[in-house]
Amino acid sequence: MEEIDHKFVEVNGLKLHIAEIGSGFSPVVVFLHGFPEIWYSWRYQMLAVAKAGYRAIAPDFRGYGLSDQPTQPEETTFLDLVSDLLALLDALSISKVFLIGKDFGCAILSRFVLLHGERVSGIITMGVPFVPPQPANYSEKLPKGFYVSRWREPGRAEADFGRLDAKTVVRNVYILFSRSEIPIANEDQEIMDIVQPSTPLPPWFSEEDLAAYGALYEKSGFRTALQVTYRRSMHEQANIKDPRVHVPALFIAGEKDYFLKFPGVQDYISGGLKSLVPNLQMVNLPEGTHFVQEQLPDEVNRLVLDFVTKNSQS
């Protein structure tokens, strides 16, 4: 990925790492990663966006990858990440962007577009649809071994992950999350134990990819990632007056994504989502899993470029 430039930008007292490629004066596309992802998860989309004449930027959230750790990871909130994104755009003198989010990055995107809609030209979410801040009660309707319930327990995931190196943790989570079933451990089992050491990586995820992720998480660890992704309240106060999205939107879903089996998700996608995002296009990829942007890059790149081109000012 030598074509992609890397630099650090100081925002809110922290140095955020950003990967960047493309012209500084063209429409800007900002990519927001999920867990256990990093800027690298957008490598295919960044190259495609730049080749089409746009500017692509993918930050590592605070506490992830090469970005600084916050001084108090346990106090980090979704709104801190929203504030970082706003400060990043200001630091780079970018007035308006297309936002693309994946997994929990969609939660940051959702809050940003509601709070700072004037800075957004359009949104694309993958794996998780737009969701306004609201209580999530998935854990109440799933067995106690549900991975989110386990990782919400202070210290439990740290102990589970701590038995392994960072590369193996990422390997196991990628294998689990690329399946079509929700990761649920038995009563006498930890989440990492669900994956056998002999289980192969998904065919679209190489040992080189794993090494890149492993090195970045070896640097950052999982402390902030676990906190902000799984332990902060999804409905923390944000002073949002209007929960509707008023810009063009695209939701790309893999039909084999385990997230679609979360209680209530299908009902929300087929019902309430459209009322909150009236200018929404939905695309289902029949073979897609939770990592559609890495698994099916050509299809996803085409959808992204069609959307950005269509909704860019001429």
mmCIF file of C-alpha atoms in Angstrom:
data_model
loop_
_atom_site.group_PDB
_atom_site.id
_atom_site.type_symbol
_atom_site.label_atom_id
_atom_site.label_comp_id
_atom_site.label_asym_id
_atom_site.label_seq_id
_atom_site.Cartn_x
_atom_site.Cartn_y
_atom_site.Cartn_z
ATOM 1 C CA MET A 1 0.000 0.000 0.000
ATOM 2 C CA GLU A 2 2.866 2.344 -0.808
ATOM 3 C CA GLU A 3 0.507 4.659 -2.709
ATOM 4 C CA ILE A 4 -1.276 5.569 0.527
ATOM 5 C CA ASP A 5 0.268 8.370 2.583
ATOM 6 C CA HIS A 6 0.328 8.373 6.375
ATOM 7 C CA LYS A 7 0.505 11.288 8.780
ATOM 8 C CA PHE A 8 -0.553 12.435 12.224
ATOM 9 C CA VAL A 9 -2.993 15.248 12.940
ATOM 10 C CA GLU A 10 -3.408 16.748 16.402
ATOM 11 C CA VAL A 11 -7.037 16.891 17.501
ATOM 12 C CA ASN A 12 -8.410 17.444 20.993
ATOM 13 C CA GLY A 13 -4.946 17.051 22.501
ATOM 14 C CA LEU A 14 -4.247 13.706 20.802
ATOM 15 C CA LYS A 15 -2.329 12.786 17.670
ATOM 16 C CA LEU A 16 -4.591 10.820 15.344
ATOM 17 C CA HIS A 17 -3.067 8.691 12.625
ATOM 18 C CA ILE A 18 -4.685 9.068 9.219
ATOM 19 C CA ALA A 19 -4.136 7.222 5.962
ATOM 20 C CA GLU A 20 -4.765 9.369 2.901
ATOM 21 C CA ILE A 21 -4.678 9.194 -0.882
ATOM 22 C CA GLY A 22 -6.077 11.370 -3.670
ATOM 23 C CA SER A 23 -6.413 15.001 -4.686
ATOM 24 C CA GLY A 24 -6.823 17.601 -1.968
ATOM 25 C CA PHE A 25 -9.420 19.600 -3.899
ATOM 26 C CA SER A 26 -11.768 16.841 -5.040
ATOM 27 C CA PRO A 27 -14.786 15.556 -3.096
ATOM 28 C CA VAL A 28 -13.535 13.945 0.105
ATOM 29 C CA VAL A 29 -14.548 10.507 1.351
ATOM 30 C CA VAL A 30 -13.824 9.685 5.006
ATOM 31 C CA PHE A 31 -13.854 6.048 6.103
ATOM 32 C CA LEU A 32 -14.683 5.056 9.703
ATOM 33 C CA HIS A 33 -13.540 1.599 10.775
ATOM 34 C CA GLY A 34 -15.157 -0.925 13.098
ATOM 35 C CA PHE A 35 -13.736 -3.556 15.466
ATOM 36 C CA PRO A 36 -11.346 -5.351 15.180
ATOM 37 C CA GLU A 37 -10.571 -3.197 12.200
ATOM 38 C CA ILE A 38 -8.305 -0.230 11.567
ATOM 39 C CA TRP A 39 -7.633 2.152 8.663
ATOM 40 C CA TYR A 40 -6.264 -0.868 6.758
ATOM 41 C CA SER A 41 -9.725 -2.417 6.430
ATOM 42 C CA TRP A 42 -10.524 0.282 3.839
ATOM 43 C CA ARG A 43 -7.428 -0.350 1.676
ATOM 44 C CA TYR A 44 -9.388 -1.497 -1.383
ATOM 45 C CA GLN A 45 -11.940 1.309 -1.212
ATOM 46 C CA MET A 46 -9.315 4.005 -0.672
ATOM 47 C CA LEU A 47 -7.394 3.023 -3.795
ATOM 48 C CA ALA A 48 -10.585 2.830 -5.861
ATOM 49 C CA VAL A 49 -11.853 6.210 -4.648
ATOM 50 C CA ALA A 50 -8.518 7.884 -5.404
ATOM 51 C CA LYS A 51 -8.292 6.263 -8.842
ATOM 52 C CA ALA A 52 -11.724 7.737 -9.613
ATOM 53 C CA GLY A 53 -10.428 11.219 -8.814
ATOM 54 C CA TYR A 54 -11.602 11.642 -5.231
ATOM 55 C CA ARG A 55 -9.715 12.107 -1.966
ATOM 56 C CA ALA A 56 -9.851 9.258 0.554
ATOM 57 C CA ILE A 57 -9.062 9.600 4.261
ATOM 58 C CA ALA A 58 -9.192 6.815 6.854
ATOM 59 C CA PRO A 59 -8.329 7.676 10.459
ATOM 60 C CA ASP A 60 -7.508 5.314 13.280
ATOM 61 C CA PHE A 61 -9.866 6.269 16.099
ATOM 62 C CA ARG A 62 -8.241 7.410 19.335
ATOM 63 C CA GLY A 63 -6.824 4.393 21.127
ATOM 64 C CA TYR A 64 -6.679 2.335 17.934
ATOM 65 C CA GLY A 65 -3.662 1.443 15.813
ATOM 66 C CA LEU A 66 -1.136 4.250 15.496
ATOM 67 C CA SER A 67 -3.307 6.957 17.077
ATOM 68 C CA ASP A 68 -2.615 8.171 20.603
ATOM 69 C CA GLN A 69 -4.284 6.504 23.541
ATOM 70 C CA PRO A 70 -6.657 8.743 25.506
ATOM 71 C CA THR A 71 -5.442 9.503 29.022
ATOM 72 C CA GLN A 72 -8.486 7.719 30.485
ATOM 73 C CA PRO A 73 -9.610 4.956 28.103
ATOM 74 C CA GLU A 74 -12.435 3.862 30.432
ATOM 75 C CA GLU A 75 -13.976 7.324 30.105
ATOM 76 C CA THR A 76 -13.863 7.422 26.298
ATOM 77 C CA THR A 77 -17.285 7.854 24.674
ATOM 78 C CA PHE A 78 -18.827 7.687 21.239
ATOM 79 C CA LEU A 79 -19.181 11.465 21.384
ATOM 80 C CA ASP A 80 -15.433 11.827 21.945
ATOM 81 C CA LEU A 81 -14.910 10.081 18.619
ATOM 82 C CA VAL A 82 -17.510 12.330 16.990
ATOM 83 C CA SER A 83 -15.668 15.358 18.388
ATOM 84 C CA ASP A 84 -12.372 13.976 17.066
ATOM 85 C CA LEU A 85 -13.850 13.602 13.592
ATOM 86 C CA LEU A 86 -15.149 17.175 13.578
ATOM 87 C CA ALA A 87 -11.784 18.487 14.800
ATOM 88 C CA LEU A 88 -9.985 16.415 12.154
ATOM 89 C CA LEU A 89 -12.055 17.930 9.346
ATOM 90 C CA ASP A 90 -11.402 21.412 10.727
ATOM 91 C CA ALA A 91 -7.659 20.738 11.038
ATOM 92 C CA LEU A 92 -7.557 19.595 7.409
ATOM 93 C CA SER A 93 -9.745 22.548 6.265
ATOM 94 C CA ILE A 94 -12.374 20.197 4.853
ATOM 95 C CA SER A 95 -15.849 21.712 4.838
ATOM 96 C CA LYS A 96 -17.904 18.753 3.652
ATOM 97 C CA VAL A 97 -17.415 15.001 3.226
ATOM 98 C CA PHE A 98 -18.981 11.729 2.295
ATOM 99 C CA LEU A 99 -18.887 9.485 5.360
ATOM 100 C CA ILE A 100 -18.554 5.707 5.088
ATOM 101 C CA GLY A 101 -18.836 3.615 8.231
ATOM 102 C CA LYS A 102 -18.546 -0.047 9.107
ATOM 103 C CA ASP A 103 -19.729 -1.869 12.247
ATOM 104 C CA PHE A 104 -19.410 0.433 15.293
ATOM 105 C CA GLY A 105 -18.009 3.107 12.991
ATOM 106 C CA CYS A 106 -21.635 3.432 11.845
ATOM 107 C CA ALA A 107 -22.547 4.587 15.354
ATOM 108 C CA ILE A 108 -19.994 7.384 15.086
ATOM 109 C CA LEU A 109 -21.262 8.216 11.585
ATOM 110 C CA SER A 110 -24.884 8.237 12.791
ATOM 111 C CA ARG A 111 -24.164 10.691 15.581
ATOM 112 C CA PHE A 112 -22.002 12.885 13.367
ATOM 113 C CA VAL A 113 -24.594 13.263 10.619
ATOM 114 C CA LEU A 114 -27.293 14.134 13.186
ATOM 115 C CA LEU A 115 -25.127 16.654 15.017
ATOM 116 C CA HIS A 116 -23.202 18.101 12.066
ATOM 117 C CA GLY A 117 -25.348 17.395 9.030
ATOM 118 C CA GLU A 118 -24.130 20.547 7.300
ATOM 119 C CA ARG A 119 -20.682 18.926 7.006
ATOM 120 C CA VAL A 120 -21.976 15.777 5.276
ATOM 121 C CA SER A 121 -22.706 15.245 1.562
ATOM 122 C CA GLY A 122 -23.914 11.661 1.972
ATOM 123 C CA ILE A 123 -23.467 8.542 4.095
ATOM 124 C CA ILE A 124 -22.784 4.870 3.431
ATOM 125 C CA THR A 125 -23.047 2.255 6.172
ATOM 126 C CA MET A 126 -21.903 -1.362 5.965
ATOM 127 C CA GLY A 127 -22.703 -4.227 8.295
ATOM 128 C CA VAL A 128 -24.780 -1.990 10.560
ATOM 129 C CA PRO A 129 -27.467 0.456 9.394
ATOM 130 C CA PHE A 130 -27.888 4.046 10.517
ATOM 131 C CA VAL A 131 -29.140 3.977 14.109
ATOM 132 C CA PRO A 132 -29.873 7.065 16.217
ATOM 133 C CA PRO A 133 -28.690 6.960 19.850
ATOM 134 C CA GLN A 134 -31.051 4.605 21.682
ATOM 135 C CA PRO A 135 -30.918 1.750 24.206
ATOM 136 C CA ALA A 136 -29.784 -1.595 22.787
ATOM 137 C CA ASN A 137 -31.316 -4.636 24.480
ATOM 138 C CA TYR A 138 -29.833 -7.434 22.370
ATOM 139 C CA SER A 139 -28.198 -9.022 25.405
ATOM 140 C CA GLU A 140 -31.514 -9.490 27.182
ATOM 141 C CA LYS A 141 -32.811 -11.707 24.375
ATOM 142 C CA LEU A 142 -29.733 -13.854 23.767
ATOM 143 C CA PRO A 143 -27.893 -16.478 25.870
ATOM 144 C CA LYS A 144 -25.408 -15.351 28.525
ATOM 145 C CA GLY A 145 -22.527 -16.492 26.321
ATOM 146 C CA PHE A 146 -23.373 -13.807 23.734
ATOM 147 C CA TYR A 147 -20.037 -12.200 22.836
ATOM 148 C CA VAL A 148 -21.228 -8.624 23.479
ATOM 149 C CA SER A 149 -22.441 -9.582 26.963
ATOM 150 C CA ARG A 150 -19.116 -11.267 27.716
ATOM 151 C CA TRP A 151 -17.025 -8.346 26.447
ATOM 152 C CA ARG A 152 -19.101 -5.834 28.388
ATOM 153 C CA GLU A 153 -17.957 -7.380 31.654
ATOM 154 C CA PRO A 154 -15.008 -5.319 32.922
ATOM 155 C CA GLY A 155 -11.851 -7.391 32.768
ATOM 156 C CA ARG A 156 -13.336 -10.483 31.142
ATOM 157 C CA ALA A 157 -12.294 -9.808 27.561
ATOM 158 C CA GLU A 158 -8.949 -8.475 28.789
ATOM 159 C CA ALA A 159 -8.294 -11.801 30.515
ATOM 160 C CA ASP A 160 -9.562 -13.761 27.511
ATOM 161 C CA PHE A 161 -7.482 -11.777 25.013
ATOM 162 C CA GLY A 162 -4.489 -11.641 27.364
ATOM 163 C CA ARG A 163 -3.816 -15.367 26.921
ATOM 164 C CA LEU A 164 -2.980 -14.713 23.267
ATOM 165 C CA ASP A 165 -0.928 -12.305 21.195
ATOM 166 C CA ALA A 166 -2.711 -9.486 19.370
ATOM 167 C CA LYS A 167 -2.382 -11.192 15.992
ATOM 168 C CA THR A 168 -4.184 -14.318 17.258
ATOM 169 C CA VAL A 169 -6.953 -12.248 18.838
ATOM 170 C CA VAL A 170 -7.591 -10.480 15.523
ATOM 171 C CA ARG A 171 -7.446 -13.820 13.699
ATOM 172 C CA ASN A 172 -10.053 -15.347 15.987
ATOM 173 C CA VAL A 173 -12.408 -12.384 15.827
ATOM 174 C CA TYR A 174 -12.177 -12.219 12.029
ATOM 175 C CA ILE A 175 -13.039 -15.911 11.808
ATOM 176 C CA LEU A 176 -15.949 -15.539 14.236
ATOM 177 C CA PHE A 177 -17.362 -12.395 12.655
ATOM 178 C CA SER A 178 -17.124 -13.756 9.112
ATOM 179 C CA ARG A 179 -19.534 -16.559 9.994
ATOM 180 C CA SER A 180 -23.303 -16.307 9.603
ATOM 181 C CA GLU A 181 -24.071 -17.276 13.209
ATOM 182 C CA ILE A 182 -23.908 -14.955 16.232
ATOM 183 C CA PRO A 183 -20.812 -15.771 18.335
ATOM 184 C CA ILE A 184 -22.083 -17.363 21.552
ATOM 185 C CA ALA A 185 -19.845 -19.252 23.981
ATOM 186 C CA ASN A 186 -20.838 -22.140 26.211
ATOM 187 C CA GLU A 187 -21.076 -21.544 29.947
ATOM 188 C CA ASP A 188 -17.606 -23.001 30.593
ATOM 189 C CA GLN A 189 -16.013 -21.360 27.558
ATOM 190 C CA GLU A 190 -14.562 -17.942 26.690
ATOM 191 C CA ILE A 191 -15.168 -16.285 23.319
ATOM 192 C CA MET A 192 -11.615 -16.897 22.104
ATOM 193 C CA ASP A 193 -12.073 -20.616 22.789
ATOM 194 C CA ILE A 194 -14.835 -20.890 20.172
ATOM 195 C CA VAL A 195 -12.199 -20.801 17.408
ATOM 196 C CA GLN A 196 -9.885 -23.783 17.092
ATOM 197 C CA PRO A 197 -6.209 -23.075 16.312
ATOM 198 C CA SER A 198 -6.516 -25.175 13.161
ATOM 199 C CA THR A 199 -9.443 -23.142 11.773
ATOM 200 C CA PRO A 200 -8.348 -21.460 8.529
ATOM 201 C CA LEU A 201 -8.687 -17.754 7.861
ATOM 202 C CA PRO A 202 -11.481 -16.648 5.507
ATOM 203 C CA PRO A 203 -10.217 -17.133 1.930
ATOM 204 C CA TRP A 204 -10.289 -13.383 1.235
ATOM 205 C CA PHE A 205 -8.151 -12.552 4.305
ATOM 206 C CA SER A 206 -4.462 -13.297 3.839
ATOM 207 C CA GLU A 207 -1.657 -13.939 6.302
ATOM 208 C CA GLU A 208 -0.213 -10.620 5.125
ATOM 209 C CA ASP A 209 -3.473 -8.881 6.054
ATOM 210 C CA LEU A 210 -3.453 -10.575 9.451
ATOM 211 C CA ALA A 211 0.134 -9.505 10.067
ATOM 212 C CA ALA A 212 -0.778 -5.875 9.276
ATOM 213 C CA TYR A 213 -3.681 -5.924 11.753
ATOM 214 C CA GLY A 214 -1.649 -7.789 14.353
ATOM 215 C CA ALA A 215 1.164 -5.239 14.280
ATOM 216 C CA LEU A 216 -1.238 -2.336 14.692
ATOM 217 C CA TYR A 217 -3.127 -3.905 17.597
ATOM 218 C CA GLU A 218 0.169 -4.980 19.161
ATOM 219 C CA LYS A 219 0.929 -1.276 19.327
ATOM 220 C CA SER A 220 -2.454 -0.073 20.614
ATOM 221 C CA GLY A 221 -3.749 -3.059 22.555
ATOM 222 C CA PHE A 222 -7.482 -3.534 23.051
ATOM 223 C CA ARG A 223 -8.148 -1.407 26.126
ATOM 224 C CA THR A 224 -9.781 1.593 24.420
ATOM 225 C CA ALA A 225 -11.300 -0.562 21.680
ATOM 226 C CA LEU A 226 -13.209 -2.716 24.181
ATOM 227 C CA GLN A 227 -14.315 0.284 26.173
ATOM 228 C CA VAL A 228 -15.716 2.475 23.436
ATOM 229 C CA THR A 229 -17.052 -0.358 21.274
ATOM 230 C CA TYR A 230 -18.790 -2.492 23.880
ATOM 231 C CA ARG A 231 -19.020 -0.747 27.260
ATOM 232 C CA ARG A 232 -20.170 2.780 26.602
ATOM 233 C CA SER A 233 -23.849 3.562 26.467
ATOM 234 C CA MET A 234 -25.192 3.505 22.925
ATOM 235 C CA HIS A 235 -27.708 6.208 23.910
ATOM 236 C CA GLU A 236 -25.453 8.685 25.712
ATOM 237 C CA GLN A 237 -26.865 12.189 25.634
ATOM 238 C CA ALA A 238 -26.022 14.066 22.460
ATOM 239 C CA ASN A 239 -28.521 16.974 22.269
ATOM 240 C CA ILE A 240 -29.974 15.660 19.024
ATOM 241 C CA LYS A 241 -33.086 17.609 18.074
ATOM 242 C CA ASP A 242 -33.997 15.743 14.891
ATOM 243 C CA PRO A 243 -33.248 11.987 14.581
ATOM 244 C CA ARG A 244 -33.740 11.962 10.806
ATOM 245 C CA VAL A 245 -31.032 11.980 8.144
ATOM 246 C CA HIS A 246 -31.489 14.610 5.436
ATOM 247 C CA VAL A 247 -28.678 13.617 3.075
ATOM 248 C CA PRO A 248 -28.483 10.754 0.546
ATOM 249 C CA ALA A 249 -27.708 7.394 2.157
ATOM 250 C CA LEU A 250 -26.721 3.875 1.149
ATOM 251 C CA PHE A 251 -26.815 0.759 3.325
ATOM 252 C CA ILE A 252 -24.782 -2.207 2.062
ATOM 253 C CA ALA A 253 -25.650 -5.462 3.816
ATOM 254 C CA GLY A 254 -24.180 -8.909 3.436
ATOM 255 C CA GLU A 255 -27.006 -11.440 3.558
ATOM 256 C CA LYS A 256 -24.747 -13.828 5.515
ATOM 257 C CA ASP A 257 -23.811 -11.193 8.095
ATOM 258 C CA TYR A 258 -24.404 -12.551 11.604
ATOM 259 C CA PHE A 259 -25.506 -9.076 12.767
ATOM 260 C CA LEU A 260 -28.751 -9.460 10.819
ATOM 261 C CA LYS A 261 -29.696 -12.182 13.327
ATOM 262 C CA PHE A 262 -29.545 -9.810 16.295
ATOM 263 C CA PRO A 263 -33.056 -9.558 17.816
ATOM 264 C CA GLY A 264 -35.100 -6.813 16.170
ATOM 265 C CA VAL A 265 -32.547 -5.855 13.511
ATOM 266 C CA GLN A 266 -34.465 -7.209 10.512
ATOM 267 C CA ASP A 267 -37.662 -5.551 11.734
ATOM 268 C CA TYR A 268 -35.866 -2.222 12.093
ATOM 269 C CA ILE A 269 -34.289 -2.458 8.637
ATOM 270 C CA SER A 270 -37.607 -3.299 6.977
ATOM 271 C CA GLY A 271 -39.602 -0.830 9.075
ATOM 272 C CA GLY A 272 -38.282 2.142 11.048
ATOM 273 C CA LEU A 273 -35.048 2.707 9.169
ATOM 274 C CA LYS A 274 -36.699 4.187 6.085
ATOM 275 C CA SER A 275 -38.693 6.675 8.152
ATOM 276 C CA LEU A 276 -35.464 7.974 9.720
ATOM 277 C CA VAL A 277 -33.491 7.938 6.463
ATOM 278 C CA PRO A 278 -36.014 8.819 3.724
ATOM 279 C CA ASN A 279 -33.405 9.156 0.962
ATOM 280 C CA LEU A 280 -32.046 5.662 1.537
ATOM 281 C CA GLN A 281 -30.914 3.047 -0.949
ATOM 282 C CA MET A 282 -30.399 -0.510 0.357
ATOM 283 C CA VAL A 283 -28.273 -3.126 -1.389
ATOM 284 C CA ASN A 284 -28.017 -6.756 -0.267
ATOM 285 C CA LEU A 285 -25.016 -8.820 -1.293
ATOM 286 C CA PRO A 286 -26.117 -12.496 -1.248
ATOM 287 C CA GLU A 287 -22.692 -13.930 -0.346
ATOM 288 C CA GLY A 288 -21.643 -11.036 1.847
ATOM 289 C CA THR A 289 -20.592 -11.490 5.463
ATOM 290 C CA HIS A 290 -19.825 -8.891 8.146
ATOM 291 C CA PHE A 291 -16.685 -7.766 6.272
ATOM 292 C CA VAL A 292 -18.165 -7.010 2.848
ATOM 293 C CA GLN A 293 -15.634 -4.288 2.039
ATOM 294 C CA GLU A 294 -12.747 -6.750 2.368
ATOM 295 C CA GLN A 295 -14.549 -9.885 1.184
ATOM 296 C CA LEU A 296 -16.155 -8.395 -1.942
ATOM 297 C CA PRO A 297 -14.098 -5.289 -2.733
ATOM 298 C CA ASP A 298 -15.002 -5.044 -6.420
ATOM 299 C CA GLU A 299 -18.745 -5.053 -5.729
ATOM 300 C CA VAL A 300 -18.446 -2.666 -2.809
ATOM 301 C CA ASN A 301 -16.123 -0.319 -4.715
ATOM 302 C CA ARG A 302 -18.613 -0.110 -7.557
ATOM 303 C CA LEU A 303 -21.459 0.727 -5.159
ATOM 304 C CA VAL A 304 -19.364 3.329 -3.347
ATOM 305 C CA LEU A 305 -18.202 5.043 -6.530
ATOM 306 C CA ASP A 306 -21.682 5.057 -8.067
ATOM 307 C CA PHE A 307 -23.071 6.657 -4.905
ATOM 308 C CA VAL A 308 -20.335 9.273 -4.512
ATOM 309 C CA THR A 309 -20.395 10.188 -8.203
ATOM 310 C CA LYS A 310 -24.182 10.472 -8.278
ATOM 311 C CA ASN A 311 -24.303 12.686 -5.203
ATOM 312 C CA SER A 312 -21.263 14.887 -5.856
ATOM 313 C CA GLN A 313 -21.865 18.433 -6.921
ATOM 314 C CA SER A 314 -21.093 18.910 -10.585
#
